[in-house]
Every structure is written in C-alpha cells, then in structure tokens.
Coordinates of C-alpha atoms in Angstrom, one line a residue:
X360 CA 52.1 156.6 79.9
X361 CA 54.4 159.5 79.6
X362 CA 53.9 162.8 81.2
X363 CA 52.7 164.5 78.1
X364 CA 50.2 162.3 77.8
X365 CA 48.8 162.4 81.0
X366 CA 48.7 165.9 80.7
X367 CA 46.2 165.4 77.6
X368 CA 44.1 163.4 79.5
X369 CA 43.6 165.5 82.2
X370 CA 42.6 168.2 79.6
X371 CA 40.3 165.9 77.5
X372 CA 38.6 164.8 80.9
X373 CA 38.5 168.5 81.9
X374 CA 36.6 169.5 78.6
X375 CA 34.1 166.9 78.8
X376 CA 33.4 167.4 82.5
X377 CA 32.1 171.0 81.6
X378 CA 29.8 169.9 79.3
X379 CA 26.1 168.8 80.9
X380 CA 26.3 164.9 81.8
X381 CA 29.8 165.4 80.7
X382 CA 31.3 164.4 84.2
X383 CA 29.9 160.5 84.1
X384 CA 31.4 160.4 80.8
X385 CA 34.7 162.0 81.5
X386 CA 34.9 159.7 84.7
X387 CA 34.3 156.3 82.0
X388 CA 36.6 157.7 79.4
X389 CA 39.7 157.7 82.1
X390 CA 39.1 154.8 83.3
X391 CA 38.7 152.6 79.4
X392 CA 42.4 155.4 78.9
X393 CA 43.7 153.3 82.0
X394 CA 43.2 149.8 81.5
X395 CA 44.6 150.6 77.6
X396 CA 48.0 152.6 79.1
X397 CA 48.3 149.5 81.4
X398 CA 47.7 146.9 78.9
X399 CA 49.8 148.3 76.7
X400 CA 52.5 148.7 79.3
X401 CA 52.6 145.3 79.9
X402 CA 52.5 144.1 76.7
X403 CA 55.3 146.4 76.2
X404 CA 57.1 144.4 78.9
X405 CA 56.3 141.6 77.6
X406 CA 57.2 142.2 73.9
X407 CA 61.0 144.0 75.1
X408 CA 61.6 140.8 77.1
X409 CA 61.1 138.8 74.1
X410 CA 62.9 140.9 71.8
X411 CA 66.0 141.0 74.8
X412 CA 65.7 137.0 74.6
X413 CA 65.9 136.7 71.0
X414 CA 68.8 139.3 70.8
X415 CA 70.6 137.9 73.6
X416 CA 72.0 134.8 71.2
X417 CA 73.3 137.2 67.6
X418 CA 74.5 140.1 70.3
X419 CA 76.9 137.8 72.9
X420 CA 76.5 134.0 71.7
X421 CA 79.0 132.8 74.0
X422 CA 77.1 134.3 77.6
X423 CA 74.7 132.3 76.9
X424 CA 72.8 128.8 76.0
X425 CA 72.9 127.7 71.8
X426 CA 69.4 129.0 70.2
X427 CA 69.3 125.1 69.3
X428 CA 70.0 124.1 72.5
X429 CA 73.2 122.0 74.1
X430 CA 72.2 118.5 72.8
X431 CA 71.5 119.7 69.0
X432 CA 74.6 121.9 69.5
X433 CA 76.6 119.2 70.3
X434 CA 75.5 117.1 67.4
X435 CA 75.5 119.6 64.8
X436 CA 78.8 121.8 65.6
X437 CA 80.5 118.4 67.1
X438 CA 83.2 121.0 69.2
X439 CA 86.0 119.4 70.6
X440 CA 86.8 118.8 74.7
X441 CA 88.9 122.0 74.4
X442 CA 86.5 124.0 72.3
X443 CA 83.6 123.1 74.8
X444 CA 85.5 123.6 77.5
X445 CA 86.5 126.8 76.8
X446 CA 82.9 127.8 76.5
X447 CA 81.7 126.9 79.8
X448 CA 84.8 128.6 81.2
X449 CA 83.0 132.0 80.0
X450 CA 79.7 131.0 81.1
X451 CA 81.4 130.4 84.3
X452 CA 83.2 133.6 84.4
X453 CA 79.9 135.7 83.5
X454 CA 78.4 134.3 86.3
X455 CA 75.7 131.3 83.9
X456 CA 76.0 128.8 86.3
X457 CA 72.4 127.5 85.2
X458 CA 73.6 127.1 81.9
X459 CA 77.2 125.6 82.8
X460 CA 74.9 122.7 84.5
X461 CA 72.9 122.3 81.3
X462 CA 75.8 122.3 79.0
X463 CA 77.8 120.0 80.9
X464 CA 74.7 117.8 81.6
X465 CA 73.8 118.0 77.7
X466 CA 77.5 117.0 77.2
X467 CA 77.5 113.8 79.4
X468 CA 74.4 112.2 77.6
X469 CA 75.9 113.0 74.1
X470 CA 79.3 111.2 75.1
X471 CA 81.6 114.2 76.1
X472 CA 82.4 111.9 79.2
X473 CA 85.6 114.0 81.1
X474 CA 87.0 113.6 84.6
X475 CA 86.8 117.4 84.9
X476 CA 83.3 117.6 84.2
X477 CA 82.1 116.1 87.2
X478 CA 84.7 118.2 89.1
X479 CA 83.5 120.9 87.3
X480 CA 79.5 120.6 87.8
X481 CA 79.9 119.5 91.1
X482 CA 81.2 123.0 92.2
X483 CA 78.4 124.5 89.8
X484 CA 76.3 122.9 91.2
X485 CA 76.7 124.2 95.0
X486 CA 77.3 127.7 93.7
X487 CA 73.6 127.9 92.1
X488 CA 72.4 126.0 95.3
X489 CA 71.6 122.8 94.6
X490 CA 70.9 119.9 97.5
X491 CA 73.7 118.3 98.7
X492 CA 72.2 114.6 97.4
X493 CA 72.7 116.2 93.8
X494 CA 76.6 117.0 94.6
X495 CA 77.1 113.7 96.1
X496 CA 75.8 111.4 93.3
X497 CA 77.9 113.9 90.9
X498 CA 81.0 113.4 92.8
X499 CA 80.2 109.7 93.0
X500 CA 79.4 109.4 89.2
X501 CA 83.2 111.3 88.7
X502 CA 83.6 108.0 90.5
X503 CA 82.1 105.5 88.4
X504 CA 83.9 107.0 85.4
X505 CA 87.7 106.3 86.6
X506 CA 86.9 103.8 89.4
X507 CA 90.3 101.6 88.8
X508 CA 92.8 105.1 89.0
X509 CA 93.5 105.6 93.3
X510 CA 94.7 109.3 92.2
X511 CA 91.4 109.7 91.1
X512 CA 89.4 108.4 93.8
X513 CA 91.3 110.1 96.5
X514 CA 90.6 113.1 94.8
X515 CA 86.6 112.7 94.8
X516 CA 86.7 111.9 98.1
X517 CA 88.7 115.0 98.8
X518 CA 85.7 117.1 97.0
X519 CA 83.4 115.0 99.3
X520 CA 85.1 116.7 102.3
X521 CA 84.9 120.0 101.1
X522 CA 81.5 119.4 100.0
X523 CA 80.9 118.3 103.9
X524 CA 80.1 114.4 102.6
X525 CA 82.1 112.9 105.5
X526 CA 80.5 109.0 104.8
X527 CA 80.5 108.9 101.7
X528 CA 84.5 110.4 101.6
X529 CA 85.0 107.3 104.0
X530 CA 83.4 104.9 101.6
X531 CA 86.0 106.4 99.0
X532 CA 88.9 105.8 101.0
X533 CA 87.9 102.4 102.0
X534 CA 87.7 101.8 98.3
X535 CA 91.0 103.3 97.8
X536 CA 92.7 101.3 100.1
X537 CA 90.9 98.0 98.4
X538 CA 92.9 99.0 95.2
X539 CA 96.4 99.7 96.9
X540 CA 96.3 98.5 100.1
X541 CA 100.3 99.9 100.1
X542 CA 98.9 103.3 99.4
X543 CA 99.3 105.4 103.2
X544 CA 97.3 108.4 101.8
X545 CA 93.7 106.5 102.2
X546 CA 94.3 105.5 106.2
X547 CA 96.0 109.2 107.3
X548 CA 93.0 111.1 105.2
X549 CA 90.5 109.2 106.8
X550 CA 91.6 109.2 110.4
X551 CA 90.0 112.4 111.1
X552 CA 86.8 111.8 109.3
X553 CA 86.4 108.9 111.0
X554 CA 86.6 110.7 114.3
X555 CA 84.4 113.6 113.3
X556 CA 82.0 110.8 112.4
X557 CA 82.4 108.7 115.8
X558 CA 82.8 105.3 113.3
X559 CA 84.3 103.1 115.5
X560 CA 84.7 100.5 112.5
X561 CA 86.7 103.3 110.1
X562 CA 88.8 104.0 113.3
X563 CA 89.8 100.8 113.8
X564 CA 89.9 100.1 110.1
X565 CA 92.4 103.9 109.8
X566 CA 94.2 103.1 113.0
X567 CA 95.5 99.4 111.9
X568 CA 96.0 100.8 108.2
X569 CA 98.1 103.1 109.4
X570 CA 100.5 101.5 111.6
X571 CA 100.8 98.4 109.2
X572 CA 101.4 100.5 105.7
X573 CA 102.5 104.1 106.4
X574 CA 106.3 104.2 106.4
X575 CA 107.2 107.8 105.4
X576 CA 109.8 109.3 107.3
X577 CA 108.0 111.1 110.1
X578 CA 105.9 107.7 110.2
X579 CA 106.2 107.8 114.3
X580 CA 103.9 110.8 114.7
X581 CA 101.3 109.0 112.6
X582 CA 101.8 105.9 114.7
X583 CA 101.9 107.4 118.1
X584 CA 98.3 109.1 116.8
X585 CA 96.9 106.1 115.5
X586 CA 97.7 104.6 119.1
X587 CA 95.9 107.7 121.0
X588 CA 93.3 107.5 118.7
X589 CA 92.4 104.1 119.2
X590 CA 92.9 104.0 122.9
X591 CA 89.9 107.0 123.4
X592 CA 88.0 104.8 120.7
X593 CA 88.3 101.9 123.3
X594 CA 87.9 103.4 126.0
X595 CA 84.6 104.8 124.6
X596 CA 83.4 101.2 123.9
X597 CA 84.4 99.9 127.7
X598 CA 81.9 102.9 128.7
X599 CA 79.2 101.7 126.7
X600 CA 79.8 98.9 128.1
X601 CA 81.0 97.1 124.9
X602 CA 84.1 94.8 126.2
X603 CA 84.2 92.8 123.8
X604 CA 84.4 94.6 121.1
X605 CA 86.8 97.3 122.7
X606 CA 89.6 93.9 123.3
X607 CA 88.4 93.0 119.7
X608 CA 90.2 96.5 118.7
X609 CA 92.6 96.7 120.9
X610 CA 94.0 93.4 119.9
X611 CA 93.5 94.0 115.8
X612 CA 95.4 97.2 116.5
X613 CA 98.1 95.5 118.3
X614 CA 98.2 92.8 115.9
X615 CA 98.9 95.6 113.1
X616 CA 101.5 97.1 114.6
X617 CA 103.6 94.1 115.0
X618 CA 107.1 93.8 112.6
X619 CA 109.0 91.6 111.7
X620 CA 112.3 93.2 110.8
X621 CA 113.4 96.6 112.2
X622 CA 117.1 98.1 111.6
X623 CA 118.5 101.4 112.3
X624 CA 121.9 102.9 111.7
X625 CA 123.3 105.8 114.2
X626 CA 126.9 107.4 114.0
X627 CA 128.0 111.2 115.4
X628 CA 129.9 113.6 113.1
X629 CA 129.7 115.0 109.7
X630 CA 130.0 112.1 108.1
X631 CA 127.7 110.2 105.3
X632 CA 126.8 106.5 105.6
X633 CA 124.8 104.5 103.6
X634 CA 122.7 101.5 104.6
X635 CA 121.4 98.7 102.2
X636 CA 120.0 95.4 102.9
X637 CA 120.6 92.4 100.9
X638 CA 117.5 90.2 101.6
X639 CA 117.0 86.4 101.6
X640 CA 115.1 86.6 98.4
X641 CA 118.4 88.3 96.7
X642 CA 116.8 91.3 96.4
X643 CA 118.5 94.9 97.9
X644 CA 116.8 97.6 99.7
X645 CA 118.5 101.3 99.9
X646 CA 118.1 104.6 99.1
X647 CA 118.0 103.8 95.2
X648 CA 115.6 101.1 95.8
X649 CA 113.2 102.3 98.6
X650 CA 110.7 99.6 98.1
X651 CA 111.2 95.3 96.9
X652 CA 109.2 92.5 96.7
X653 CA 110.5 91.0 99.8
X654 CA 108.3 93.6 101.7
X655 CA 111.5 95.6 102.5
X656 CA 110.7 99.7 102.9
X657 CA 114.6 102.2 102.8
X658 CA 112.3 104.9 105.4
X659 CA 114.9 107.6 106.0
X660 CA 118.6 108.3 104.4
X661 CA 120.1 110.5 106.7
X662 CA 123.4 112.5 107.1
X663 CA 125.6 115.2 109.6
X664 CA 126.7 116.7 111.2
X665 CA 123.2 117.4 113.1
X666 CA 122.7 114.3 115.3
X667 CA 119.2 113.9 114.5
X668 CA 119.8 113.4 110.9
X669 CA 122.7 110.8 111.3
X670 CA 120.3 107.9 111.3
X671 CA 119.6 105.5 108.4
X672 CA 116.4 102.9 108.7
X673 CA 114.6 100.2 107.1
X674 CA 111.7 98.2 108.1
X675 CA 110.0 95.1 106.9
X676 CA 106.8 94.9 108.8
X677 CA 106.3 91.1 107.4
X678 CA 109.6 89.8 106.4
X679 CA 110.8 86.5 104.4
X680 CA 112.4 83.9 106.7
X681 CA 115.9 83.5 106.2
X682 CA 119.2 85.4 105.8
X683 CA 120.4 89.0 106.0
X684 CA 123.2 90.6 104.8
X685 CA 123.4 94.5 106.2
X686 CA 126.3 96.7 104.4
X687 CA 127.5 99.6 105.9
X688 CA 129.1 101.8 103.7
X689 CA 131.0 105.0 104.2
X690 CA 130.9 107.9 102.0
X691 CA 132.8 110.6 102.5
X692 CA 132.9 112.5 105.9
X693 CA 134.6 112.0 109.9
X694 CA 132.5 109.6 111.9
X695 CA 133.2 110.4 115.8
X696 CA 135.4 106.6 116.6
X697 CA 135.1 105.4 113.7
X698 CA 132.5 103.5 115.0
X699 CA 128.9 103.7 114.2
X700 CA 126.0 101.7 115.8
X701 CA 123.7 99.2 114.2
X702 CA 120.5 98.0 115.9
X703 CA 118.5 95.3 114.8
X704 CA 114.8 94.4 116.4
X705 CA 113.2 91.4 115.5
X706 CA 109.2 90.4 116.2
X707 CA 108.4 93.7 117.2
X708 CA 105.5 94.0 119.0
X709 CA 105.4 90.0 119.6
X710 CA 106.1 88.4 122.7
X711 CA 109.1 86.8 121.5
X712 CA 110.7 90.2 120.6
X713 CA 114.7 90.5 120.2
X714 CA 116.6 93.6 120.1
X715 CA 120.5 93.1 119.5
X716 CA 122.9 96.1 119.0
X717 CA 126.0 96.0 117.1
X718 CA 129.0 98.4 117.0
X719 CA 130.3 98.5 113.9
X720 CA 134.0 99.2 113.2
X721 CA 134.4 101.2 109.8
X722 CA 137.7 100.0 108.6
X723 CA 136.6 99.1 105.5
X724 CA 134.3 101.1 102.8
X725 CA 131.6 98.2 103.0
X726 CA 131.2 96.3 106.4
X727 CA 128.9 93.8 106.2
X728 CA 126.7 92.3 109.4
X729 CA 124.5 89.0 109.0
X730 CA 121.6 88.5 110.6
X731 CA 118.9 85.7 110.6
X732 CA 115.1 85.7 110.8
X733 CA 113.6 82.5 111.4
X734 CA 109.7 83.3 112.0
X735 CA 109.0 86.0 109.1
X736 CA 105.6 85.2 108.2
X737 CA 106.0 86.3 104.0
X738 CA 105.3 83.5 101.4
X739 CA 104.6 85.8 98.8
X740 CA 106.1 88.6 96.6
X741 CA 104.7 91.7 97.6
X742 CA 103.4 94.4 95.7
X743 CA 105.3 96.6 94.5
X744 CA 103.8 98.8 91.9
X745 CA 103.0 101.8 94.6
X746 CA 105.1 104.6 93.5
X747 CA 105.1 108.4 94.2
X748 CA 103.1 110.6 92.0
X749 CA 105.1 112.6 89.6
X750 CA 105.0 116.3 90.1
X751 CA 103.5 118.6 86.9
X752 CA 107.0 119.4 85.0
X753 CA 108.4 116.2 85.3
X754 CA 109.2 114.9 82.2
X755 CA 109.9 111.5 80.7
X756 CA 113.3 110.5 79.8
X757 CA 114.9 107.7 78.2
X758 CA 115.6 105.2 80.6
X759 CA 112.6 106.3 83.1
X760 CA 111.9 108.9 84.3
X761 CA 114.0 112.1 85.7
X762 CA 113.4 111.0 89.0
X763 CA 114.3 107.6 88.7
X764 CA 117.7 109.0 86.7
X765 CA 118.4 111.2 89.7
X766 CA 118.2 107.9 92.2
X767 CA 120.7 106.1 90.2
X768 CA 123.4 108.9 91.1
X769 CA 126.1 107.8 92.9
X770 CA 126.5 108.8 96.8
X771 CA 129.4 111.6 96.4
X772 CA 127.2 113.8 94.1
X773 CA 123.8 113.4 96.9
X774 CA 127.3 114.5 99.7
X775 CA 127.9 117.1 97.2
X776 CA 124.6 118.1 96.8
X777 CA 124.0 118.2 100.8
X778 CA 126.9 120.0 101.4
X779 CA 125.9 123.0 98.9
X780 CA 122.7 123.4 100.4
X781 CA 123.4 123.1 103.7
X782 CA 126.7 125.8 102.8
X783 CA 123.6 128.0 101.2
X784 CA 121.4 127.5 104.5
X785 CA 124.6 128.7 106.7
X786 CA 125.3 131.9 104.4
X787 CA 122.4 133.2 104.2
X788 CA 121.8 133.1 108.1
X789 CA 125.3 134.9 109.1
X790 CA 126.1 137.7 107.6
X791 CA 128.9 138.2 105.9
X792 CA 132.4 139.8 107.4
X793 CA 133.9 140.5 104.2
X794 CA 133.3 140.5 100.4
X795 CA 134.9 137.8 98.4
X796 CA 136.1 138.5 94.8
X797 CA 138.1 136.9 91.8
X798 CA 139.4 138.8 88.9
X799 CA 137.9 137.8 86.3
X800 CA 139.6 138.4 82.3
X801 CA 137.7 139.4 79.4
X802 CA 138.6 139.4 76.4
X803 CA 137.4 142.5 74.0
X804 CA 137.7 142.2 70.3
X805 CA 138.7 145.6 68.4
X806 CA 138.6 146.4 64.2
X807 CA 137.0 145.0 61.1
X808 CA 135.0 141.7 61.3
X809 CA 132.2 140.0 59.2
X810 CA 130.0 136.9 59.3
X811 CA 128.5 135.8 56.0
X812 CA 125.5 133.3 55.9
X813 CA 124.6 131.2 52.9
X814 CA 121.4 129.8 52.2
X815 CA 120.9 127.2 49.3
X816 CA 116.9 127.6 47.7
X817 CA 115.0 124.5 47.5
X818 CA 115.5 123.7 43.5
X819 CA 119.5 124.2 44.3
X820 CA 119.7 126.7 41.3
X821 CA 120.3 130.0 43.5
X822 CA 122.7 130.4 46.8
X823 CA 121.7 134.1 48.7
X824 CA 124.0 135.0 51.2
X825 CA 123.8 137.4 54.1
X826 CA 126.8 139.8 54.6
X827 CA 126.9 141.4 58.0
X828 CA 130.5 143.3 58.9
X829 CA 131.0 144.8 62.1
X830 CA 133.2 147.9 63.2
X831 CA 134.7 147.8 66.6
X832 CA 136.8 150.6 68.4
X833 CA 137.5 150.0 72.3
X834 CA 137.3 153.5 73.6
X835 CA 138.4 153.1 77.7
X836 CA 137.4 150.3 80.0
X837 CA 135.6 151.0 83.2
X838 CA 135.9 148.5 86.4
X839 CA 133.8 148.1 89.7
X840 CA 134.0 146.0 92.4
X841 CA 132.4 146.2 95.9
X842 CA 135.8 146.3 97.6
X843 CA 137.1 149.5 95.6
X844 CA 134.7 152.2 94.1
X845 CA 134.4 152.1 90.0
X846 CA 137.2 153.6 88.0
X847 CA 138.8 153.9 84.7
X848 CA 142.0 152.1 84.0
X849 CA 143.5 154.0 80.9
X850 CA 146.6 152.6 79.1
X851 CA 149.6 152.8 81.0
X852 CA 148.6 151.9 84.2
X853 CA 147.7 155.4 85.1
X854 CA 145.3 155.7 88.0
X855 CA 142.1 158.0 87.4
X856 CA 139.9 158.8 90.5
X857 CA 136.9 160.0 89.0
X858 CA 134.5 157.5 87.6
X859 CA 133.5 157.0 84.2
X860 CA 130.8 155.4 82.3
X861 CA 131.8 152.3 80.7
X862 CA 131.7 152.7 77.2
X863 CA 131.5 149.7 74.8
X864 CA 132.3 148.6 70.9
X865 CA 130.5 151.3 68.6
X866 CA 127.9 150.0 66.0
X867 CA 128.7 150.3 62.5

C-alpha cells in the first residue's frame, strides 16, 4: 500500500466515523482494506518471484540451470566436453555452485564421464557445504574411473589431503604403490600422513618403501627420516608394551634397507668424470640409462670444481650374481693426482658386509675395475617401465621424446653446458670491473632496389605479380657504446663531439 493510498483510507474512515454508528463501520472497513493490501502484497511477491524465475532463463541462459533441465539438455542439445565445460566454468564464476553440482551430476549419468569432473565437483561440493562423506566417495569415484593410471591416483589422494581425508589418502597410496611398486612418490607422500594418523602398519609399510625404492639424489635425507621415523614408531610399541611387534618392525625395516651393490666415484678438481656399469646381465647403467633390468639405479652425475658435487653413484639394492665391469671415464677437466677414488660396498646392511676402495689411476680415457658379486639375490628382470612424468611443453619428437634426445648427447656438450651456467652463476654475483665490447660491422645498403612477387591463379591462365621498389639514401651514421659516449662519425674520419640522432634509409 502506497502512501497515497493510505492517505484515502484514513479519509474514507474519517468520513464514515462522523456519521451516527459510522465508527463500528469505519473500524470493519479498515480492517476487510488490510487483509486485501496484505493479500495482495503477497501475492504480489509471489507473482514477481515467478515472473523473475521465468525471465531468469531468456534474460542470462548461461547463469543458470536449462528450462528443460540438465539430463533433457544433455540429450537434446548433445554439447560437446568443451562446450559443457565451458558452461559450468560461468556458473562457477557467478557464484551457481548448486547448479555446477547438478549439471555435472546430470552429466555423469548421461555418459559425460571426465577425470576433471570429479575434480571439479569435489571442490563444488565443499564450497556449497556439503559433508565430507559426499567429497570422499566423489574423490574415490574420480578413482574408480582411472584406477590403472598411478598419476591419477596420486592425484586423488592429494585432493584427499586437502580435503582432510588422511585414511582414505593412505588407502590411495597403498594402492599406488600396488601398481608401481618402483614409484618413490607413494611411500615419501604418505610418511607424514601416516604419522598424523599414528598407523603403525602405514609407518612401517612408508618407512620400508622408502629405504628399498627411493633413489633420487638427496635419497639420504629421506632415508635417515624413515630411520627416525620408525625408531619413535618402535619405541612407542615397547611402551605399550608391544615387543613383539616393535622387533617385528624393526627387523622388516632393517631387512629393507639392506643392498646388495653400492659404488661411488670421488675425485678433487674441476674436472668431469663419468661412471657407467656394465652389469652381468650385459646391460649398462649411466647417466643416459639411469635405470635397467638388472635392478641397476645411475643416482647422482656429478662434476667440479665444488667438492661436494665431484661424486658419481649407483646402487643396486638387489643385484644379479655375477660379474662387474666399472668404467671410469674422463671428460674434460684437471683431476687433483690424476687419481680419483672408487668405492665399492657389497651386502650392505648384512652381516657379511664388504667395503673395498680402489684408487684409480686415470691414464687412460676409459679405466675399467672388475668386481664380483656372488650372493645377489635377483632372478628376475626387473621392472622397468617407471619413468619421470613429462613436463606440460614437452613435445614428442621422432625418435622419443626431447628428453630422451637430450640424454643421448654426448659428455662434452653436458661440460659445455655446466660450464656456461656455472660462468652465468659467477657473473651475475661479482660485479663487473670493466665493460667488454667487440666491434661489430654492418653492412647498409644505399639506392634503387626492388622485389617482385609472382603468383600463378589456380586455372594457370593469369600470373599477378607484386612490384615493390625501395629508395635508400644513407644520411650519417650514429655509434654508441658504453665505453665512449654516442657520436657521429661523418666521412673522412672527422671527429664530431656532439651527439646526433641516428638516422636511417628514407621510405619511398
């Protein structure tokens, strides 16, 4: 009710109330004008919201569900994974959460079945509030849908974290590690989610995992915390009183950690040495070949002059019995002596451990030490299909792929390569005592030229060409440098102090 016309009715009511009996009368009549203004009003509501609700869909389709609905959308327009994607991504920028859920929902009965999707309702989902069970079986279902692909599962259980879902992220990495057991991403993710979750079986199940299959080249800080990790885990179970079972893991650990075959390469100077390792099985591990079926892992190339990089190592936690043939190559470089030394440890870890160093004399570009191994405890081929995931921009070349192409090149172009940056790394932290220049000669074309372009038309009955001349005249020639200030060298040698601009061909 407006204010003009509750001004009437105050007047209406005013009239009648001076009339005899008029005041009962006036007093009903207000109160029938009341109920009406309020019925009215909220049928007024009523009616706008409706109207809005029906508008809503012809004035901004895209903020907002179809009018059919997802499912009949989804048969009738049949959009493709782009098309529909690119929907949600504005109901998710407006802020429709509720209906991101419903399309994406809608879109996993009908058969729109993406890895995203789960990602992507998942974080929908705990936006608008859901309970946590709902995120979980999401992220579980993403799952489900690429169960075989590690990348994939390590990235669900990576949601899990976030999401707080410390178990079931476990369970994933368990499961990850039942797919690649050569993977060393499942053990060091789960580590600290098995300590926030006081598991004692994933401790001991990370802890083992990790000494036995993580081999990058800081793999001694992961060890050394696997070790601390598992001694507070069992001296937890001797205070429970649990002795049993704290010797149980005590004794897988150290059972884990044991290695057949470890060899390290140290020298002093700036030099570059290579290590490779010719194994009974006639295979060769190096630094083109990190990984082979004989179980052999190339951990660290190293290089000088800094002392803790000159040290090259490989490791073959369970080794094939037999022969090995260890080459020592120089690259390029000064190695302090000309020596360099060569330790080999065998049964690391075992009671019956051996640790023999050699000093190797490098006379020769290839020196080559033998050693045996007569308790390795392979019999089988091991797997070797772990590799490193690609980086986005990568692409695939013939042969393989770039990477693989830039592990094939040969040992002076890595020196090279080391060399420039660690020249970059050196220049950038001095600074510089004086400015280095070259002359550099450039040629400047003056007169008449002309390029002509013929194009032949598709029925070969007409040739149009394209005549383009050009008009050059050199005016003066300016110079600069850092060491002088700019100038103008006129013909004739003829020194001029003041600068000039420099002034180049005119156009036509």
């Amino acid at each position: 009710m407006t204010f003009a016309s509750f001004s009437l009715a105050e007047s209406e009511s005013a009239s009648q109330a001076d009339q005899p009996g008029g005041a009962q009368r006036a007093t009903d009549e207000e109160r029938r004008r009341t109920e009406s203004a309020e019925q009215s009003a909220q049928s007024g509501q009523t009616s706008s919201k409706d109207s809005a609700d029906q508008s809503a869909p012809t004035t901004a389709p895209s903020l907002s569900d179809p009018p059919e609905g997802w499912r009949a959308y989804l048969r009738s327009k049949k959009p493709s994974a782009a098309e529909l994607a690119q929907k949600l991504l504005r109901l998710h920028n407006a802020g429709r959460y509720e209906s991101v859920i419903r399309g994406i929902r809608a879109a996993l009965i009908e058969g729109y079945s993406e890895p995203w999707m789960y990602e992507v309702l998942a974080l929908s989902l705990q936006i608008a509030g859901h309970p946590r069970e709902e995120i979980e079986r999401v992220l579980l279902s993403r799952v489900d849908f690429a169960a075989t692909d590690v990348s994939n599962v390590l990235v669900s259980a990576a949601y899990l974290t976030r999401f707080g879902a410390y178990r079931r992220a476990l369970q994933l990495y368990r499961q990850a590690s039942r797919l690649d057991p050569t993977r060393p991403e499942p053990y060091a993710l789960a580590l600290k989610l098995a300590q926030q979750e006081q598991d004692l079986d994933a401790i001991q199940w990370a802890t083992c995992g990790i000494v036995r299959h993580v081999w990058t080249s800081d793999y001694r800080k992961w060890h050394r915390m696997a070790e601390v990790v598992c001694e507070q885990a069992a001296r937890k179970l001797q205070a429970d009183g649990k002795l049993e079972q704290a010797e149980e893991m005590i004794r897988a650990f150290r059972e884990a950690r044991q290695c057949d075959l470890l060899i390290q390469l140290h020298w002093a100077g700036d030099a570059d040495l290579d290590l490779e390792v010719e194994e009974p099985w006639g295979t060769r591990c190096s630094v083109q070949r990190p990984r082979t079926s004989s179980g052999g892992i190339f951990v660290r190339d190293g290089y000088g002059p800094k002392s803790e990089n000159c040290v090259e190592e490989y490791v073959c936690p369970v080794a094939v019995p037999g022969r090995y043939r260890i080459h020592v190559k120089y690259v390029s470089g000064n190695v302090v002596g000309k020596r360099a030394r060569l330790t080999v440890i065998r049964y690391r870890g075992t009671p019956r451990e051996m640790t023999r160093t050699h000093t190797v004399l490098l006379d020769q570009p290839d020196k080559v030490i033998q050693v045996s191994l007569k308790k390795g405890r392979r019999t089988r081929a091991a797997d070797v299909s772990f590799r490193r995931p690609r980086r986005l921009g990568h692409r695939r070349v013939a042969g393989g792929s770039l990477i693989q192409k830039v592990g094939r090149v040969g040992a002076e172009a890595r020196r090279a390569a080391r060399r420039f940056r660690e020249a970059h790394q050196s220049s950038s932290s001095r600074r510089a005592s004086a400015v280095g220049y070259q002359p550099v000669i450039s040629i400047l074309t003056e007169g008449i030229g002309m390029t002509a372009l013929a194009i032949v038309s598709g029925d070969r009955r007409y040739v149009r060409i394209s005549v383009s001349p050009t008009f050059t005249t050199i005016t003066d020639v300016a110079t600069f440098s850092f060491v002088r200030s700019g100038g103008t060298n006129p013909p004739g040698g003829a020194a001029v102090p003041a600068q000039q601009p420099a002034t180049g061909p005119t156009p036509p």
